[in-house]
Short mmCIF file of C-alpha atoms and ligand atoms in Angstrom, two decimals:
data_model
loop_
_atom_site.label_atom_id
_atom_site.label_comp_id
_atom_site.label_asym_id
_atom_site.label_seq_id
_atom_site.Cartn_x
_atom_site.Cartn_y
_atom_site.Cartn_z
CA MET A 4 -7.38 56.07 67.94
CA ASP A 5 -4.36 58.29 67.32
CA ILE A 6 -4.83 61.88 66.21
CA TYR A 7 -2.65 63.30 63.45
CA LEU A 8 -2.17 67.04 63.08
CA TYR A 9 -0.22 69.03 60.54
CA ASN A 10 2.47 70.96 62.37
CA THR A 11 3.71 74.10 60.59
CA LEU A 12 6.85 73.94 62.73
CA THR A 13 8.01 70.63 61.30
CA ARG A 14 6.08 70.92 58.01
CA LYS A 15 4.71 67.42 58.61
CA LYS A 16 1.56 65.67 59.71
CA GLU A 17 2.48 64.32 63.13
CA LYS A 18 0.96 62.01 65.68
CA PHE A 19 -0.41 64.18 68.44
CA ASN A 20 1.22 63.54 71.81
CA PRO A 21 -0.21 65.79 74.50
CA ILE A 22 1.97 67.00 77.35
CA ASP A 23 -0.65 66.00 79.87
CA GLU A 24 -2.89 63.06 78.89
CA LYS A 25 -5.89 64.51 80.70
CA GLU A 26 -5.97 68.13 79.60
CA ILE A 27 -4.79 69.80 76.43
CA ARG A 28 -3.48 73.33 76.69
CA MET A 29 -4.04 75.40 73.61
CA TYR A 30 -3.80 79.04 72.52
CA SER A 31 -5.53 80.79 69.60
CA CYS A 32 -4.77 84.24 68.29
CA GLY A 33 -8.02 86.15 68.55
CA PRO A 34 -9.51 89.15 66.77
CA THR A 35 -8.48 92.76 66.68
CA VAL A 36 -11.73 94.41 67.68
CA TYR A 37 -11.85 97.55 65.57
CA TYR A 38 -14.55 96.46 63.12
CA PHE A 39 -17.05 93.66 62.40
CA ALA A 40 -15.45 90.28 61.70
CA HIS A 41 -15.76 89.31 58.04
CA ILE A 42 -16.42 85.77 56.86
CA GLY A 43 -12.70 85.25 56.20
CA ASN A 44 -11.88 86.00 59.83
CA LEU A 45 -14.71 83.74 60.88
CA ARG A 46 -13.30 80.84 58.89
CA ALA A 47 -10.27 81.00 61.19
CA TYR A 48 -12.51 80.70 64.27
CA LEU A 49 -14.56 77.90 62.71
CA PHE A 50 -11.27 76.05 62.27
CA MET A 51 -10.41 76.73 65.92
CA ASP A 52 -13.83 75.40 66.94
CA ASN A 53 -13.39 72.34 64.73
CA LEU A 54 -10.14 71.50 66.45
CA ARG A 55 -11.69 71.98 69.89
CA ARG A 56 -14.57 69.69 69.03
CA VAL A 57 -12.35 66.97 67.55
CA LEU A 58 -10.12 66.94 70.63
CA LYS A 59 -13.16 66.80 72.91
CA TYR A 60 -14.73 64.03 70.81
CA ASN A 61 -11.53 62.07 71.46
CA GLY A 62 -12.16 62.44 75.17
CA TYR A 63 -9.72 65.21 76.05
CA LYS A 64 -10.43 68.09 78.39
CA LEU A 65 -9.31 71.47 77.15
CA LYS A 66 -7.72 74.51 78.65
CA HIS A 67 -7.88 76.87 75.73
CA ALA A 68 -7.08 80.59 75.77
CA MET A 69 -7.86 83.18 73.12
CA ASN A 70 -6.86 86.82 73.24
CA ILE A 71 -8.85 89.86 72.26
CA THR A 72 -6.56 92.51 70.79
CA ASP A 73 -8.08 95.68 72.15
CA VAL A 74 -4.85 97.69 72.18
CA GLY A 75 -4.25 99.46 68.93
CA HIS A 76 -1.54 98.04 66.75
CA LEU A 77 -0.35 99.19 63.41
CA GLU A 78 -1.92 98.44 60.06
CA SER A 79 0.57 95.75 59.09
CA ASP A 80 2.08 93.07 61.29
CA ALA A 81 5.49 94.62 60.77
CA ASP A 82 4.90 97.71 62.91
CA GLU A 83 4.00 100.08 60.11
CA GLY A 84 0.95 102.00 58.93
CA GLU A 85 -1.82 103.52 60.99
CA ASP A 86 -3.04 102.35 64.40
CA LYS A 87 -6.24 100.39 63.64
CA MET A 88 -8.00 101.20 66.92
CA LEU A 89 -7.24 104.89 66.69
CA LYS A 90 -8.41 104.98 63.10
CA ALA A 91 -11.71 103.34 64.13
CA ALA A 92 -12.08 105.71 67.08
CA LYS A 93 -11.75 108.69 64.75
CA ARG A 94 -14.12 107.17 62.20
CA GLU A 95 -16.85 106.54 64.78
CA ASN A 96 -16.13 109.45 67.05
CA LYS A 97 -15.72 107.19 70.08
CA ASN A 98 -12.82 106.40 72.35
CA PRO A 99 -10.82 103.22 71.64
CA TYR A 100 -12.28 101.45 74.69
CA GLU A 101 -15.82 102.01 73.42
CA ILE A 102 -14.78 100.73 69.99
CA ALA A 103 -13.23 97.61 71.51
CA GLU A 104 -16.25 96.97 73.76
CA PHE A 105 -18.72 97.29 70.89
CA TYR A 106 -16.87 95.07 68.40
CA THR A 107 -15.97 92.47 71.04
CA GLN A 108 -19.68 92.14 71.74
CA LYS A 109 -20.43 91.80 68.01
CA PHE A 110 -17.69 89.19 67.64
CA MET A 111 -19.17 87.16 70.51
CA GLU A 112 -22.58 87.32 68.85
CA ASP A 113 -21.05 85.96 65.63
CA LEU A 114 -19.45 83.08 67.55
CA GLU A 115 -22.81 82.31 69.12
CA LYS A 116 -24.62 82.31 65.76
CA LEU A 117 -21.97 80.08 64.20
CA ASN A 118 -22.23 77.70 67.16
CA ILE A 119 -18.52 78.14 67.83
CA SER A 120 -17.71 76.79 71.27
CA LYS A 121 -15.89 79.45 73.23
CA PRO A 122 -12.39 78.95 74.61
CA GLU A 123 -12.30 78.42 78.38
CA ILE A 124 -10.26 81.61 78.75
CA ILE A 125 -10.88 84.78 76.77
CA CYS A 126 -8.34 87.40 77.70
CA LYS A 127 -8.15 91.05 76.74
CA ALA A 128 -4.81 92.68 76.08
CA THR A 129 -5.72 95.88 77.97
CA GLU A 130 -6.30 93.84 81.14
CA HIS A 131 -2.81 92.29 80.99
CA ILE A 132 -0.49 95.26 80.61
CA LYS A 133 1.28 94.37 83.88
CA ASP A 134 1.93 90.81 82.67
CA MET A 135 3.36 92.18 79.44
CA GLU A 136 5.54 94.64 81.33
CA GLU A 137 6.97 91.82 83.45
CA TYR A 138 7.54 89.78 80.29
CA VAL A 139 9.47 92.59 78.60
CA LYS A 140 11.57 93.18 81.71
CA LYS A 141 12.63 89.54 81.71
CA ILE A 142 13.50 89.64 78.00
CA ILE A 143 15.70 92.68 78.69
CA GLU A 144 17.25 91.00 81.72
CA ASN A 145 18.05 87.94 79.60
CA GLY A 146 19.85 90.15 77.10
CA TYR A 147 17.46 89.82 74.15
CA ALA A 148 16.47 93.47 73.75
CA TYR A 149 17.93 96.93 73.22
CA GLU A 150 16.64 100.46 73.59
CA THR A 151 16.44 103.20 71.05
CA LYS A 152 15.13 106.69 71.78
CA ASP A 153 11.48 105.68 71.80
CA THR A 154 11.33 101.91 71.34
CA ILE A 155 12.57 98.74 72.99
CA TYR A 156 13.37 96.30 70.24
CA PHE A 157 13.71 92.55 70.37
CA ASP A 158 17.18 91.65 69.13
CA THR A 159 16.64 88.74 66.74
CA SER A 160 20.38 88.29 66.16
CA LYS A 161 20.62 86.87 69.71
CA LEU A 162 18.59 83.82 68.72
CA ASP A 163 20.08 80.59 67.41
CA LYS A 164 17.67 81.02 64.51
CA TYR A 165 14.93 83.52 63.73
CA GLY A 166 12.22 82.31 61.35
CA VAL A 167 11.79 78.68 62.41
CA LEU A 168 8.15 78.53 61.31
CA SER A 169 8.42 80.06 57.88
CA ASN A 170 12.02 79.01 57.36
CA ILE A 171 13.04 82.57 56.57
CA ASN A 172 16.57 83.16 55.47
CA VAL A 173 17.28 86.34 57.38
CA ASN A 174 20.34 87.22 55.32
CA GLU A 175 18.21 87.44 52.22
CA GLN A 176 15.95 90.04 53.80
CA LYS A 177 17.53 93.36 52.94
CA ALA A 178 16.91 96.25 55.24
CA GLY A 179 14.52 98.72 53.70
CA ALA A 180 13.81 96.50 50.71
CA ARG A 181 10.10 96.26 51.31
CA VAL A 182 9.30 97.76 54.68
CA GLU A 183 10.34 101.15 55.87
CA PHE A 184 13.31 100.43 58.05
CA ASP A 185 13.88 102.26 61.33
CA LYS A 186 17.52 103.32 61.08
CA ASN A 187 17.93 102.63 64.81
CA LYS A 188 17.04 98.99 64.39
CA LYS A 189 20.06 96.68 64.38
CA ASN A 190 18.56 93.91 62.24
CA VAL A 191 15.76 93.98 59.71
CA THR A 192 13.80 91.29 61.59
CA ASP A 193 14.02 93.07 64.98
CA PHE A 194 10.62 94.20 66.20
CA ALA A 195 9.15 96.57 68.77
CA ILE A 196 8.18 95.09 72.11
CA TRP A 197 7.69 98.27 74.16
CA ILE A 198 7.02 101.69 72.72
CA LYS A 199 7.10 105.21 74.24
CA ALA A 200 3.72 106.79 73.63
CA PRO A 201 3.72 110.12 71.83
CA GLU A 202 1.92 112.96 73.67
CA ASN A 203 -1.34 112.55 71.70
CA HIS A 204 -1.44 108.73 71.87
CA ILE A 205 -4.67 107.67 73.61
CA MET A 206 -3.91 104.12 74.80
CA LYS A 207 -0.86 104.28 77.04
CA TRP A 208 0.14 103.10 80.51
CA ASP A 209 2.58 104.16 83.25
CA THR A 210 5.40 101.63 83.12
CA PHE A 211 9.05 101.10 84.06
CA TRP A 212 10.00 103.05 80.90
CA GLY A 213 7.53 105.91 81.28
CA LYS A 214 4.22 106.21 79.46
CA CYS A 215 4.26 103.33 76.97
CA TYR A 216 2.19 100.84 75.06
CA PRO A 217 3.13 97.26 74.13
CA GLY A 218 4.17 95.89 70.73
CA TRP A 219 1.39 93.76 69.28
CA HIS A 220 3.08 90.34 69.43
CA LEU A 221 3.70 90.63 73.13
CA GLU A 222 0.15 90.09 74.35
CA CYS A 223 0.00 86.52 73.00
CA SER A 224 3.34 85.57 74.56
CA ALA A 225 2.48 87.06 77.95
CA MET A 226 -1.10 85.77 78.16
CA GLY A 227 -0.19 82.35 76.76
CA ARG A 228 2.44 81.97 79.47
CA LYS A 229 0.16 83.28 82.18
CA TYR A 230 -2.76 80.93 81.48
CA LEU A 231 -1.11 77.89 79.90
CA GLY A 232 2.43 77.87 81.26
CA GLU A 233 5.81 78.17 79.54
CA LEU A 234 5.13 75.14 77.37
CA PHE A 235 1.72 74.15 76.06
CA ASP A 236 0.41 71.81 73.35
CA ILE A 237 -1.13 73.67 70.43
CA HIS A 238 -1.01 77.20 69.06
CA THR A 239 -3.43 78.20 66.28
CA GLY A 240 -3.96 81.11 63.92
CA GLY A 241 -4.43 82.09 60.29
CA ILE A 242 -1.66 81.50 57.74
CA ASP A 243 -0.96 85.24 57.65
CA HIS A 244 0.33 84.85 61.22
CA ILE A 245 3.15 82.51 60.19
CA PRO A 246 5.80 84.89 58.83
CA ILE A 247 5.72 87.68 61.41
CA HIS A 248 3.32 87.40 64.33
CA HIS A 249 4.07 83.82 65.24
CA GLU A 250 7.78 84.11 64.44
CA ASN A 251 7.87 87.01 66.86
CA GLU A 252 5.89 85.16 69.52
CA ILE A 253 8.41 82.33 69.26
CA ALA A 254 11.32 84.79 69.42
CA GLN A 255 9.87 86.43 72.54
CA SER A 256 9.37 83.09 74.26
CA LYS A 257 12.92 82.09 73.48
CA GLY A 258 14.06 85.39 74.94
CA TYR A 259 11.92 84.85 78.01
CA SER A 260 12.23 81.15 78.78
CA GLY A 261 14.67 79.79 76.23
CA HIS A 262 12.22 77.68 74.22
CA ILE A 263 9.38 77.62 71.69
CA PRO A 264 6.12 77.95 73.67
CA ALA A 265 4.00 75.30 71.90
CA ASN A 266 4.67 71.86 70.43
CA TYR A 267 2.17 72.03 67.53
CA TRP A 268 1.50 75.13 65.42
CA MET A 269 -1.60 74.96 63.27
CA HIS A 270 -2.71 77.47 60.66
CA CYS A 271 -5.90 77.91 58.69
CA GLU A 272 -5.75 78.88 55.00
CA PHE A 273 -7.58 81.89 53.62
CA LEU A 274 -11.09 82.24 52.37
CA LEU A 275 -11.31 83.82 48.95
CA ILE A 276 -14.28 85.59 47.45
CA ASP A 277 -15.12 84.91 43.82
CA GLY A 278 -11.63 83.48 43.49
CA GLY A 279 -9.90 86.61 44.72
CA LYS A 280 -8.96 88.54 47.82
CA MET A 281 -11.47 90.27 50.02
CA SER A 282 -11.02 93.98 50.26
CA LYS A 283 -12.80 97.14 51.21
CA SER A 284 -12.28 98.58 47.73
CA LEU A 285 -14.00 95.59 46.11
CA ASN A 286 -16.82 95.96 48.63
CA ASN A 287 -16.77 92.25 49.37
CA LEU A 288 -15.93 92.13 53.08
CA TYR A 289 -19.09 90.21 53.95
CA THR A 290 -20.22 89.81 57.53
CA ILE A 291 -22.68 87.35 59.03
CA SER A 292 -25.34 90.08 58.91
CA ASP A 293 -24.76 90.45 55.16
CA LEU A 294 -25.44 86.73 54.74
CA GLU A 295 -28.52 86.92 56.96
CA GLU A 296 -29.90 89.82 54.96
CA LYS A 297 -29.81 87.60 51.88
CA GLY A 298 -31.71 84.85 53.67
CA TYR A 299 -28.82 82.63 54.80
CA SER A 300 -28.14 81.55 58.34
CA ALA A 301 -24.73 81.47 60.01
CA LEU A 302 -25.05 77.67 60.09
CA ASP A 303 -25.26 77.62 56.27
CA PHE A 304 -21.87 79.32 56.30
CA ARG A 305 -20.65 76.74 58.83
CA MET A 306 -21.82 73.97 56.50
CA PHE A 307 -20.08 75.64 53.55
CA ASN A 308 -16.77 75.51 55.44
CA PHE A 309 -16.90 71.72 55.62
CA THR A 310 -16.53 71.52 51.84
CA SER A 311 -12.82 72.26 52.09
CA HIS A 312 -9.96 71.11 54.29
CA TYR A 313 -8.73 73.88 56.59
CA ARG A 314 -5.29 73.84 54.95
CA ASN A 315 -6.78 74.52 51.52
CA LYS A 316 -8.14 77.79 50.30
CA ILE A 317 -11.90 77.95 50.12
CA ASN A 318 -13.70 80.00 47.51
CA PHE A 319 -16.84 81.78 48.64
CA THR A 320 -19.54 82.55 46.08
CA TRP A 321 -23.22 83.16 46.67
CA ASP A 322 -23.95 80.04 44.61
CA SER A 323 -21.75 77.91 46.84
CA LEU A 324 -23.50 79.31 49.91
CA GLU A 325 -26.85 78.47 48.32
CA ALA A 326 -25.61 74.92 47.72
CA ALA A 327 -24.54 74.68 51.37
CA LYS A 328 -27.95 75.88 52.49
CA THR A 329 -29.72 73.24 50.40
CA ALA A 330 -27.30 70.58 51.64
CA ARG A 331 -27.88 71.52 55.26
CA SER A 332 -31.62 71.34 54.84
CA ARG A 333 -31.32 67.89 53.15
CA LEU A 334 -29.06 66.73 55.92
CA LYS A 335 -31.60 67.73 58.55
CA GLU A 336 -34.35 65.97 56.64
CA GLY A 337 -32.20 62.85 56.48
CA VAL A 338 -31.61 62.96 60.21
CA LYS A 339 -35.33 63.32 60.81
CA LYS A 340 -36.07 60.40 58.49
CA HIS A 341 -33.89 58.10 60.59
CA LYS A 342 -35.33 59.39 63.86
CA GLU A 343 -38.64 57.72 63.09
CA GLY A 344 -37.04 54.52 61.76
CA ASN A 345 -37.18 51.11 63.42
CA GLU A 346 -35.06 48.93 61.12
CA ASN A 347 -32.53 46.84 62.94
CA ILE A 348 -28.99 47.76 61.93
CA SER A 349 -26.16 45.54 63.07
CA GLU A 350 -23.56 46.63 65.58
CA ASP A 351 -20.85 45.98 62.96
CA ILE A 352 -22.30 48.44 60.49
CA ILE A 353 -22.61 51.13 63.13
CA ARG A 354 -19.08 50.52 64.40
CA ASN A 355 -17.74 50.65 60.87
CA TYR A 356 -19.29 54.07 60.26
CA GLU A 357 -18.10 55.29 63.62
CA ASN A 358 -14.53 54.26 62.82
CA LYS A 359 -14.58 55.84 59.39
CA PHE A 360 -15.80 59.12 60.82
CA LEU A 361 -13.19 59.08 63.59
CA GLU A 362 -10.46 58.19 61.11
CA ALA A 363 -11.40 61.20 58.98
CA ILE A 364 -11.54 63.77 61.77
CA ASN A 365 -8.38 62.41 63.39
CA ASP A 366 -6.56 62.72 60.08
CA ASP A 367 -5.74 66.39 60.57
CA LEU A 368 -9.44 67.34 60.70
CA ASN A 369 -10.42 65.99 57.29
CA MET A 370 -13.96 67.37 57.32
CA PRO A 371 -14.81 66.78 53.64
CA GLN A 372 -14.02 63.10 54.25
CA ALA A 373 -16.02 63.07 57.51
CA MET A 374 -18.97 64.65 55.67
CA SER A 375 -18.92 61.89 53.06
CA VAL A 376 -19.43 59.36 55.88
CA VAL A 377 -22.30 61.47 57.20
CA TRP A 378 -23.97 61.59 53.75
CA ASP A 379 -23.55 57.88 53.34
CA ILE A 380 -25.57 57.30 56.51
CA VAL A 381 -28.17 59.92 55.63
CA ARG A 382 -28.78 58.26 52.25
CA GLN A 383 -29.40 54.78 53.67
CA ASN A 384 -32.86 53.60 52.70
CA ASN A 385 -33.39 51.53 55.84
CA LYS A 386 -34.58 54.07 58.33
CA SER A 387 -33.09 53.42 61.71
CA LYS A 388 -33.00 55.13 65.06
CA ARG A 389 -29.48 53.74 65.42
CA TYR A 390 -28.39 55.83 62.43
CA TYR A 391 -30.10 58.81 63.97
CA ASP A 392 -28.23 58.32 67.26
CA LEU A 393 -24.97 58.04 65.36
CA LEU A 394 -25.58 61.25 63.40
CA ILE A 395 -26.42 63.11 66.59
CA LYS A 396 -23.18 61.82 68.08
CA PHE A 397 -21.25 63.07 65.02
CA ASP A 398 -22.96 66.42 65.42
CA LYS A 399 -20.78 66.97 68.52
CA VAL A 400 -18.04 67.58 65.97
CA LEU A 401 -20.14 69.12 63.21
CA GLY A 402 -21.98 71.55 65.48
CA LEU A 403 -24.76 71.88 62.89
CA GLU A 404 -27.56 71.41 65.43
CA LEU A 405 -28.96 68.61 63.31
CA ASP A 406 -31.77 67.85 65.70
CA LYS A 407 -32.93 71.40 66.28
CA GLU A 408 -36.18 72.58 64.76
CA GLU A 409 -35.58 75.92 63.12
CA GLU A 410 -38.31 78.49 63.04
CA LEU A 411 -39.05 79.41 59.48
CA ASP A 412 -39.24 83.06 58.75
CA ILE A 413 -42.49 82.77 56.80
CA PRO A 414 -43.68 85.90 54.97
CA GLU A 415 -47.08 87.32 55.97
CA GLU A 416 -48.75 86.50 52.64
CA VAL A 417 -47.70 82.85 52.92
CA LYS A 418 -48.94 82.73 56.53
CA GLU A 419 -52.31 83.95 55.27
CA LEU A 420 -52.44 81.23 52.61
CA ILE A 421 -51.59 78.62 55.25
CA ASN A 422 -54.45 79.85 57.44
CA LYS A 423 -56.89 79.80 54.55
CA ARG A 424 -55.81 76.27 53.70
CA LYS A 425 -56.36 75.19 57.29
CA ILE A 426 -59.92 76.55 57.17
CA ALA A 427 -60.53 74.83 53.80
CA ARG A 428 -59.35 71.52 55.25
CA ASP A 429 -61.46 71.93 58.38
CA ASN A 430 -64.42 72.39 56.03
CA LYS A 431 -63.31 69.37 54.01
CA ASN A 432 -63.03 71.58 50.94
CA TRP A 433 -60.28 69.51 49.33
CA GLU A 434 -60.32 71.28 45.98
CA GLU A 435 -59.70 74.66 47.62
CA SER A 436 -57.08 73.10 49.88
CA ASP A 437 -55.13 71.73 46.89
CA LYS A 438 -55.34 75.05 45.09
CA LEU A 439 -53.91 76.80 48.14
CA ARG A 440 -51.15 74.22 48.43
CA ASP A 441 -50.08 75.08 44.87
CA GLU A 442 -50.16 78.79 45.65
CA ILE A 443 -48.04 78.25 48.75
CA SER A 444 -45.65 76.21 46.62
CA ASN A 445 -45.41 79.03 44.07
CA ASN A 446 -44.30 81.22 46.98
CA GLY A 447 -41.43 78.87 47.76
CA TYR A 448 -42.88 76.74 50.59
CA ILE A 449 -43.94 73.12 50.83
CA VAL A 450 -46.89 71.98 52.93
CA LYS A 451 -46.88 68.48 54.34
CA ASP A 452 -49.94 67.08 56.09
CA THR A 453 -48.89 64.97 59.05
CA LYS A 454 -50.86 63.34 61.84
CA ASP A 455 -49.93 66.32 64.06
CA GLY A 456 -51.16 68.89 61.55
CA MET A 457 -49.48 70.87 58.80
CA GLU A 458 -45.71 70.99 58.46
CA ILE A 459 -44.21 73.84 56.46
CA LEU A 460 -40.83 73.48 54.78
CA LYS A 461 -38.80 75.84 52.65
CA LYS A 462 -38.42 74.59 49.09
P1 AMP K 11 -7.43 90.03 62.69
O1 AMP K 11 -8.63 90.41 63.48
O2 AMP K 11 -7.16 90.94 61.54
O3 AMP K 11 -6.21 89.82 63.56
O4 AMP K 11 -7.76 88.62 62.01
C1 AMP K 11 -8.41 87.61 62.70
C2 AMP K 11 -8.15 86.26 62.09
O5 AMP K 11 -8.68 86.18 60.78
C3 AMP K 11 -6.68 85.90 61.94
O6 AMP K 11 -6.51 84.59 62.43
C4 AMP K 11 -6.42 85.95 60.46
O7 AMP K 11 -5.45 85.02 60.10
C5 AMP K 11 -7.76 85.54 59.91
N1 AMP K 11 -8.06 85.98 58.55
C6 AMP K 11 -7.99 87.21 58.03
N2 AMP K 11 -8.39 87.23 56.73
C7 AMP K 11 -8.74 85.95 56.44
C8 AMP K 11 -9.25 85.28 55.25
N3 AMP K 11 -9.49 85.92 54.13
N4 AMP K 11 -9.48 83.96 55.34
C9 AMP K 11 -9.26 83.27 56.48
N5 AMP K 11 -8.78 83.84 57.61
C10 AMP K 11 -8.52 85.16 57.59
ZN1 ZN K 12 -1.20 86.01 68.63
#
């Protein structure tokens, strides 16, 4: 079945035609590792994972690279503000390498908890300075850059068009209107690709232009080319990447090789909190640990993300996370119900569900639609192992670990009640056993007596 993806470049949903039928080459802009990832950031990586899983479900092999930005870049994408890594280093009294190491590790732990399948290639900017240097040299050689006293700028006026993704009208952007404009820059959209490091700058390297550090956008262009070639299939990121970071990546590639580096550009919309933006001042930059502290698992957050299409905003509230948690638990119960079933379901019915699911995911990753197919199966009264097998197959895309028993974090007092109930039952004291069941229930847990013993569920 054909796959359709929304391409920001053409502003259309397009049939996906890979360059190489056997292996898809894809690049995702990764995190800047100066702090814990918040749940908004993680939505972007859940989207990336969703895309990976859908492509794999369709039988493709992947060669997927994601960068780790461990070189400091400035607060805003447009080369202004404070260096984020340096700021973090000062805050935590560590050097930038220690900061990067620590938060990269934390980011990887978050991916693991969210069951995000990792890209085949994870590449750190600091380990590719030479590749970036070579890249800049070629851009200069090709005539797409100019030097000022302390910066090599990309000259956007040399391009046939700058702003192909966001359709920017460059003439309407007045110098100095919004951003502080370096008077040495020739055009407002020009951006730094190589920068002379001031004396006290910590992250700097010996290069053809003295002690320098790279402009932020460069790492993605250089590493994308290195691992995926001059032209690859898909490039992903968050929507905030469209107007500057990805425009600049495209500009650099045009300066280097003459063309746009990827055929399909896909962007994930933002996650909002209580209908608004996340911010430090509102104290609502939640991390996975914050969710765990309130009794939610990372997979509840994963489930929550399926309630909205990746190109729509999603609004996070604690109530909606609670609803996702309940839904996930019901889903797992439904899967279990079918596991034991022996009703005979026809091949046609199974194939029909399979097609509907595939149609949904291949329609630009329509997960809310795919989930409605899943619920339809879960709700079927005829219990069937065939349904179970189908749901487990769909879980390759969902990544919800539908068949995995989760250890309940049962509080000590409830454990004690469970033990007492077991003793009561061994002594055939049914009255006491029922009383204890009610007490356990009042504490938020359900006891089921099965042929293998007691099963404890969260209410
Ligand atoms: P950063 O580490 O700041 O480069 O951001 C990592 C990723 O998170 C980028 O792909 C951003 O587009 C994405 N991102 C940042 N804030 C949000 C948000 N509120 N919702 C969804 N994605 C976000
Ligand atoms: Zn990037």
